[in-house]
Amino acid sequence: MKKISRRSFMAAAAVSVAALALTACGGSASSAASSVASSAASSEAVSSAAAAELTTVEAGKLTMATNAAFPPYEMTTDAGEFEGIDVDTAKAIAEKLGLELQIDDMDFDAALLSVQQGKADIVMAGVTVTDERKAVMDFSDSYATGIQSIIVPNDSDIASPDDLAGKKIGTQRGTTGYIYCSDDFGDENVVAYDDGLTAVQALNNGQVDAVVIDNAPAQEFVAANPGLKVLDTSYAEEDYAIGMAKGSALEDAVNKALEELKADGTLQAIVDKYINAN
């Protein structure tokens, strides 16, 4: 179990296509404006045509299964709306595909099953790519690197992953944190909860000795719960990707959209909005 550097994200910077077009064309402002308008109309037509060729669970929509209790990747606002890194990324992908995003909130396990059973087009819920999951679903290219972190009370004697041996560990059901801890420390020492918040509440109540969960939500939970801390020594590093049904015809289109979002800086801007700006 090695110490992992803090979370890193895939990012790229690019000059906007519109700016390149205006620089390359030395025409008048009116002709430039006309060119941009024409280009936008052309792009919209291409997007609409592409959407018509895509087969989705519901025509004209990109259905995303998620577990909206995983801040800052997916969460519910006081107004009952969904937001977060995964939500904004999915919206940007849907826009590029000319589709309307529909979000279905459910337990994490159910979200994974939803795409396998053809009830959702994609699953985004901080989903880690593992060999076991690759056997039952396909994945997009990675869009972020996740870190499994350990939350403990401030006065805990747990200082590293090795100290978890013999302790009661809280995790979110079906996650890689649950899988890793079960493998390393035995099923009898791992308690699975429906979501990370419930696991943290159990830690506050003394029902478990530590919680293993992804670093970004770990930081959010600790900030909201005085008396808890995240260990400096991380537990594991892993790739996040978009899950789809085996053989999904959407895989190429989703990967192309992701590539464009990385290249034009949109993905980095989304990450900055929820993490780096804090």
Tab-separated table of C-alpha atoms in Angstrom:
chain	number	residue	atom	x	y	z
A	1	MET	CA	0.000	0.000	0.000
A	2	LYS	CA	1.906	3.044	-1.168
A	3	LYS	CA	1.329	6.677	-0.498
A	4	ILE	CA	-0.485	8.289	-3.397
A	5	SER	CA	-0.069	11.887	-4.478
A	6	ARG	CA	-3.182	14.073	-4.264
A	7	ARG	CA	-5.908	13.646	-6.863
A	8	SER	CA	-4.911	14.590	-10.422
A	9	PHE	CA	-7.200	15.181	-13.349
A	10	MET	CA	-6.806	14.907	-17.080
A	11	ALA	CA	-6.753	18.368	-18.579
A	12	ALA	CA	-5.791	20.127	-21.775
A	13	ALA	CA	-5.822	23.691	-23.035
A	14	ALA	CA	-6.776	24.683	-26.542
A	15	VAL	CA	-7.475	27.862	-28.481
A	16	SER	CA	-11.165	28.170	-29.329
A	17	VAL	CA	-12.176	27.170	-32.823
A	18	ALA	CA	-14.060	30.424	-33.248
A	19	ALA	CA	-10.961	32.485	-32.397
A	20	LEU	CA	-8.861	30.479	-34.842
A	21	ALA	CA	-11.410	31.065	-37.567
A	22	LEU	CA	-11.450	34.811	-36.988
A	23	THR	CA	-7.644	35.003	-36.896
A	24	ALA	CA	-7.203	32.963	-40.039
A	25	CYS	CA	-9.794	34.946	-41.962
A	26	GLY	CA	-8.731	38.550	-42.378
A	27	GLY	CA	-12.168	39.645	-43.622
A	28	SER	CA	-14.479	42.304	-42.249
A	29	ALA	CA	-16.380	42.006	-38.978
A	30	SER	CA	-19.636	41.383	-40.812
A	31	SER	CA	-18.180	38.613	-42.969
A	32	ALA	CA	-16.547	37.073	-39.900
A	33	ALA	CA	-19.846	37.167	-38.019
A	34	SER	CA	-21.570	35.615	-40.998
A	35	SER	CA	-18.922	32.900	-41.126
A	36	VAL	CA	-19.331	32.115	-37.402
A	37	ALA	CA	-23.112	31.998	-37.717
A	38	SER	CA	-22.844	29.715	-40.721
A	39	SER	CA	-20.402	27.470	-38.871
A	40	ALA	CA	-22.707	27.289	-35.842
A	41	ALA	CA	-25.672	26.381	-38.012
A	42	SER	CA	-23.600	23.738	-39.763
A	43	SER	CA	-22.436	22.280	-36.436
A	44	GLU	CA	-26.009	22.184	-35.164
A	45	ALA	CA	-27.109	20.345	-38.293
A	46	VAL	CA	-24.282	17.830	-37.928
A	47	SER	CA	-25.129	17.351	-34.242
A	48	SER	CA	-28.796	16.741	-35.034
A	49	ALA	CA	-27.890	14.271	-37.771
A	50	ALA	CA	-25.495	12.452	-35.442
A	51	ALA	CA	-28.133	12.247	-32.709
A	52	ALA	CA	-30.587	10.707	-35.145
A	53	GLU	CA	-28.091	7.924	-35.862
A	54	LEU	CA	-27.480	7.106	-32.177
A	55	THR	CA	-29.504	4.349	-30.561
A	56	THR	CA	-30.384	5.225	-26.977
A	57	VAL	CA	-32.722	3.798	-24.346
A	58	GLU	CA	-35.126	6.642	-25.035
A	59	ALA	CA	-35.058	8.375	-28.408
A	60	GLY	CA	-33.480	11.819	-28.294
A	61	LYS	CA	-32.234	11.379	-24.719
A	62	LEU	CA	-29.020	10.274	-23.032
A	63	THR	CA	-30.083	8.445	-19.869
A	64	MET	CA	-27.520	8.584	-17.085
A	65	ALA	CA	-27.753	6.325	-14.027
A	66	THR	CA	-26.068	7.724	-10.933
A	67	ASN	CA	-25.990	7.784	-7.148
A	68	ALA	CA	-26.356	11.462	-6.297
A	69	ALA	CA	-24.772	11.221	-2.853
A	70	PHE	CA	-21.147	11.438	-3.916
A	71	PRO	CA	-20.023	15.083	-3.722
A	72	PRO	CA	-18.486	16.781	-5.630
A	73	TYR	CA	-19.120	14.317	-8.482
A	74	GLU	CA	-22.884	14.071	-8.107
A	75	MET	CA	-25.143	15.587	-5.495
A	76	THR	CA	-28.599	17.061	-5.043
A	77	THR	CA	-29.144	20.758	-4.383
A	78	ASP	CA	-31.672	22.130	-1.877
A	79	ALA	CA	-33.921	22.756	-4.872
A	80	GLY	CA	-33.804	19.064	-5.756
A	81	GLU	CA	-31.627	19.516	-8.847
A	82	PHE	CA	-28.546	17.473	-9.692
A	83	GLU	CA	-25.072	18.980	-9.939
A	84	GLY	CA	-21.428	17.960	-9.770
A	85	ILE	CA	-18.459	17.024	-11.943
A	86	ASP	CA	-20.111	13.952	-13.440
A	87	VAL	CA	-23.424	15.748	-13.969
A	88	ASP	CA	-21.853	18.704	-15.778
A	89	THR	CA	-19.639	16.383	-17.826
A	90	ALA	CA	-22.636	14.286	-18.848
A	91	LYS	CA	-24.544	17.436	-19.836
A	92	ALA	CA	-21.624	18.552	-22.009
A	93	ILE	CA	-21.418	15.122	-23.650
A	94	ALA	CA	-25.164	15.033	-24.285
A	95	GLU	CA	-24.981	18.484	-25.869
A	96	LYS	CA	-22.203	17.374	-28.201
A	97	LEU	CA	-24.262	14.331	-29.186
A	98	GLY	CA	-27.360	16.434	-29.771
A	99	LEU	CA	-29.240	14.640	-26.995
A	100	GLU	CA	-31.161	15.706	-23.907
A	101	LEU	CA	-29.644	14.447	-20.650
A	102	GLN	CA	-31.947	12.490	-18.360
A	103	ILE	CA	-30.629	11.612	-14.885
A	104	ASP	CA	-31.922	8.639	-12.910
A	105	ASP	CA	-30.809	8.644	-9.254
A	106	MET	CA	-30.512	5.285	-7.459
A	107	ASP	CA	-28.240	3.171	-5.249
A	108	PHE	CA	-24.716	2.674	-6.607
A	109	ASP	CA	-25.172	-1.058	-7.227
A	110	ALA	CA	-28.450	-0.392	-9.039
A	111	ALA	CA	-26.773	2.256	-11.207
A	112	LEU	CA	-24.168	-0.263	-12.379
A	113	LEU	CA	-26.874	-2.832	-13.118
A	114	SER	CA	-28.988	-0.275	-14.943
A	115	VAL	CA	-26.608	-0.040	-17.903
A	116	GLN	CA	-25.982	-3.781	-17.906
A	117	GLN	CA	-29.724	-4.388	-18.186
A	118	GLY	CA	-30.242	-1.745	-20.875
A	119	LYS	CA	-32.259	0.581	-18.645
A	120	ALA	CA	-29.729	3.434	-18.900
A	121	ASP	CA	-27.275	4.486	-21.600
A	122	ILE	CA	-24.425	5.420	-19.272
A	123	VAL	CA	-23.508	5.227	-15.606
A	124	MET	CA	-21.488	8.028	-14.014
A	125	ALA	CA	-21.039	7.915	-10.260
A	126	GLY	CA	-17.292	8.076	-9.730
A	127	VAL	CA	-17.152	4.632	-11.317
A	128	THR	CA	-13.739	2.960	-11.182
A	129	VAL	CA	-12.581	0.717	-14.005
A	130	THR	CA	-11.846	-2.790	-12.703
A	131	ASP	CA	-11.345	-6.135	-14.429
A	132	GLU	CA	-14.496	-7.475	-12.797
A	133	ARG	CA	-16.595	-4.592	-14.119
A	134	LYS	CA	-14.985	-4.789	-17.563
A	135	ALA	CA	-16.295	-8.350	-17.768
A	136	VAL	CA	-19.902	-7.142	-17.595
A	137	MET	CA	-19.803	-3.652	-19.108
A	138	ASP	CA	-17.758	-1.442	-21.416
A	139	PHE	CA	-16.016	1.762	-20.405
A	140	SER	CA	-15.148	5.042	-22.018
A	141	ASP	CA	-11.683	6.514	-21.864
A	142	SER	CA	-10.779	7.694	-18.359
A	143	TYR	CA	-11.755	11.265	-17.518
A	144	ALA	CA	-10.316	11.505	-13.968
A	145	THR	CA	-8.029	9.776	-11.502
A	146	GLY	CA	-9.611	8.858	-8.191
A	147	ILE	CA	-7.905	8.279	-4.853
A	148	GLN	CA	-9.299	6.077	-2.096
A	149	SER	CA	-8.814	7.879	1.217
A	150	ILE	CA	-9.318	6.971	4.863
A	151	ILE	CA	-11.459	9.033	7.242
A	152	VAL	CA	-10.882	8.625	10.981
A	153	PRO	CA	-11.672	10.568	14.182
A	154	ASN	CA	-9.048	13.136	15.136
A	155	ASP	CA	-7.947	11.054	18.143
A	156	SER	CA	-7.777	7.745	16.233
A	157	ASP	CA	-4.739	5.473	16.532
A	158	ILE	CA	-5.108	4.655	12.810
A	159	ALA	CA	-2.304	6.455	10.971
A	160	SER	CA	-1.904	4.380	7.779
A	161	PRO	CA	-3.747	1.744	5.735
A	162	ASP	CA	-1.835	-1.006	7.561
A	163	ASP	CA	-3.439	0.105	10.825
A	164	LEU	CA	-6.871	-0.863	9.491
A	165	ALA	CA	-6.142	-4.523	10.270
A	166	GLY	CA	-8.580	-5.730	12.913
A	167	LYS	CA	-10.649	-2.540	12.761
A	168	LYS	CA	-14.263	-2.064	11.673
A	169	ILE	CA	-14.205	-0.263	8.318
A	170	GLY	CA	-17.194	1.541	6.840
A	171	THR	CA	-17.573	1.725	3.050
A	172	GLN	CA	-20.213	2.392	0.425
A	173	ARG	CA	-21.829	-0.784	-0.828
A	174	GLY	CA	-20.580	-2.044	-4.198
A	175	THR	CA	-17.681	0.403	-4.477
A	176	THR	CA	-14.037	-0.411	-5.002
A	177	GLY	CA	-13.398	0.779	-1.447
A	178	TYR	CA	-15.636	-2.035	-0.239
A	179	ILE	CA	-13.957	-4.554	-2.551
A	180	TYR	CA	-10.401	-3.523	-1.610
A	181	CYS	CA	-11.077	-3.536	2.133
A	182	SER	CA	-12.870	-6.889	1.993
A	183	ASP	CA	-9.920	-8.399	0.116
A	184	ASP	CA	-7.298	-6.871	2.395
A	185	PHE	CA	-8.952	-7.136	5.806
A	186	GLY	CA	-11.755	-9.698	5.455
A	187	ASP	CA	-15.504	-9.366	4.948
A	188	GLU	CA	-16.098	-9.639	8.685
A	189	ASN	CA	-14.268	-6.351	9.244
A	190	VAL	CA	-16.074	-4.342	6.551
A	191	VAL	CA	-19.507	-2.760	6.970
A	192	ALA	CA	-21.264	-1.694	3.758
A	193	TYR	CA	-23.650	1.270	3.732
A	194	ASP	CA	-25.974	2.559	1.029
A	195	ASP	CA	-23.956	5.761	0.614
A	196	GLY	CA	-20.891	7.541	1.923
A	197	LEU	CA	-22.851	9.930	4.138
A	198	THR	CA	-24.395	7.036	6.074
A	199	ALA	CA	-20.949	5.489	6.507
A	200	VAL	CA	-19.596	8.779	7.914
A	201	GLN	CA	-22.558	9.052	10.265
A	202	ALA	CA	-21.744	5.543	11.512
A	203	LEU	CA	-18.156	6.691	12.116
A	204	ASN	CA	-19.421	9.670	14.134
A	205	ASN	CA	-21.596	7.317	16.175
A	206	GLY	CA	-18.683	4.983	16.943
A	207	GLN	CA	-20.140	2.083	14.954
A	208	VAL	CA	-17.010	1.819	12.777
A	209	ASP	CA	-13.385	2.842	13.322
A	210	ALA	CA	-12.727	4.305	9.868
A	211	VAL	CA	-14.359	4.976	6.507
A	212	VAL	CA	-12.688	4.265	3.180
A	213	ILE	CA	-14.068	6.354	0.317
A	214	ASP	CA	-12.886	8.435	-2.625
A	215	ASN	CA	-10.827	11.475	-1.701
A	216	ALA	CA	-13.046	14.239	-3.092
A	217	PRO	CA	-16.179	13.208	-1.178
A	218	ALA	CA	-13.979	12.366	1.833
A	219	GLN	CA	-12.833	15.991	1.961
A	220	GLU	CA	-16.439	17.194	1.666
A	221	PHE	CA	-17.636	14.920	4.465
A	222	VAL	CA	-14.788	15.910	6.792
A	223	ALA	CA	-15.411	19.605	6.168
A	224	ALA	CA	-19.014	19.082	7.248
A	225	ASN	CA	-18.149	16.948	10.296
A	226	PRO	CA	-15.792	18.542	12.844
A	227	GLY	CA	-13.777	15.965	14.731
A	228	LEU	CA	-12.923	13.899	11.676
A	229	LYS	CA	-9.860	13.967	9.429
A	230	VAL	CA	-8.543	12.395	6.211
A	231	LEU	CA	-5.246	10.553	6.568
A	232	ASP	CA	-2.327	11.922	4.571
A	233	THR	CA	-1.497	8.386	3.448
A	234	SER	CA	-3.958	7.328	0.765
A	235	TYR	CA	-5.212	3.810	0.213
A	236	ALA	CA	-5.325	3.341	-3.593
A	237	GLU	CA	-5.373	5.195	-6.908
A	238	GLU	CA	-7.753	4.347	-9.739
A	239	ASP	CA	-9.261	5.604	-13.003
A	240	TYR	CA	-12.802	6.943	-13.353
A	241	ALA	CA	-14.664	6.270	-16.599
A	242	ILE	CA	-18.183	6.174	-18.032
A	243	GLY	CA	-19.805	2.752	-17.891
A	244	MET	CA	-21.950	1.445	-20.761
A	245	ALA	CA	-23.560	-1.832	-21.759
A	246	LYS	CA	-21.365	-4.450	-23.386
A	247	GLY	CA	-21.073	-3.669	-27.088
A	248	SER	CA	-22.775	-0.281	-26.714
A	249	ALA	CA	-22.925	1.643	-29.979
A	250	LEU	CA	-22.430	4.828	-27.938
A	251	GLU	CA	-18.837	4.101	-26.925
A	252	ASP	CA	-17.127	5.732	-29.918
A	253	ALA	CA	-19.399	8.789	-29.799
A	254	VAL	CA	-18.886	9.249	-26.052
A	255	ASN	CA	-15.111	8.908	-26.373
A	256	LYS	CA	-15.043	11.458	-29.194
A	257	ALA	CA	-17.078	13.889	-27.097
A	258	LEU	CA	-14.762	13.345	-24.100
A	259	GLU	CA	-11.708	13.963	-26.269
A	260	GLU	CA	-13.164	17.265	-27.461
A	261	LEU	CA	-14.084	18.316	-23.905
A	262	LYS	CA	-10.524	17.655	-22.760
A	263	ALA	CA	-9.008	19.456	-25.750
A	264	ASP	CA	-11.103	22.616	-25.498
A	265	GLY	CA	-10.639	22.947	-21.728
A	266	THR	CA	-14.265	22.273	-20.822
A	267	LEU	CA	-13.494	19.254	-18.651
A	268	GLN	CA	-10.817	21.107	-16.710
A	269	ALA	CA	-13.197	24.046	-16.203
A	270	ILE	CA	-15.796	21.654	-14.749
A	271	VAL	CA	-13.233	20.194	-12.331
A	272	ASP	CA	-12.067	23.691	-11.329
A	273	LYS	CA	-15.670	24.719	-10.662
A	274	TYR	CA	-16.171	22.008	-8.041
A	275	ILE	CA	-12.693	21.278	-6.663
A	276	ASN	CA	-9.766	23.492	-7.552
A	277	ALA	CA	-11.689	26.703	-6.919
A	278	ASN	CA	-12.479	25.634	-3.337
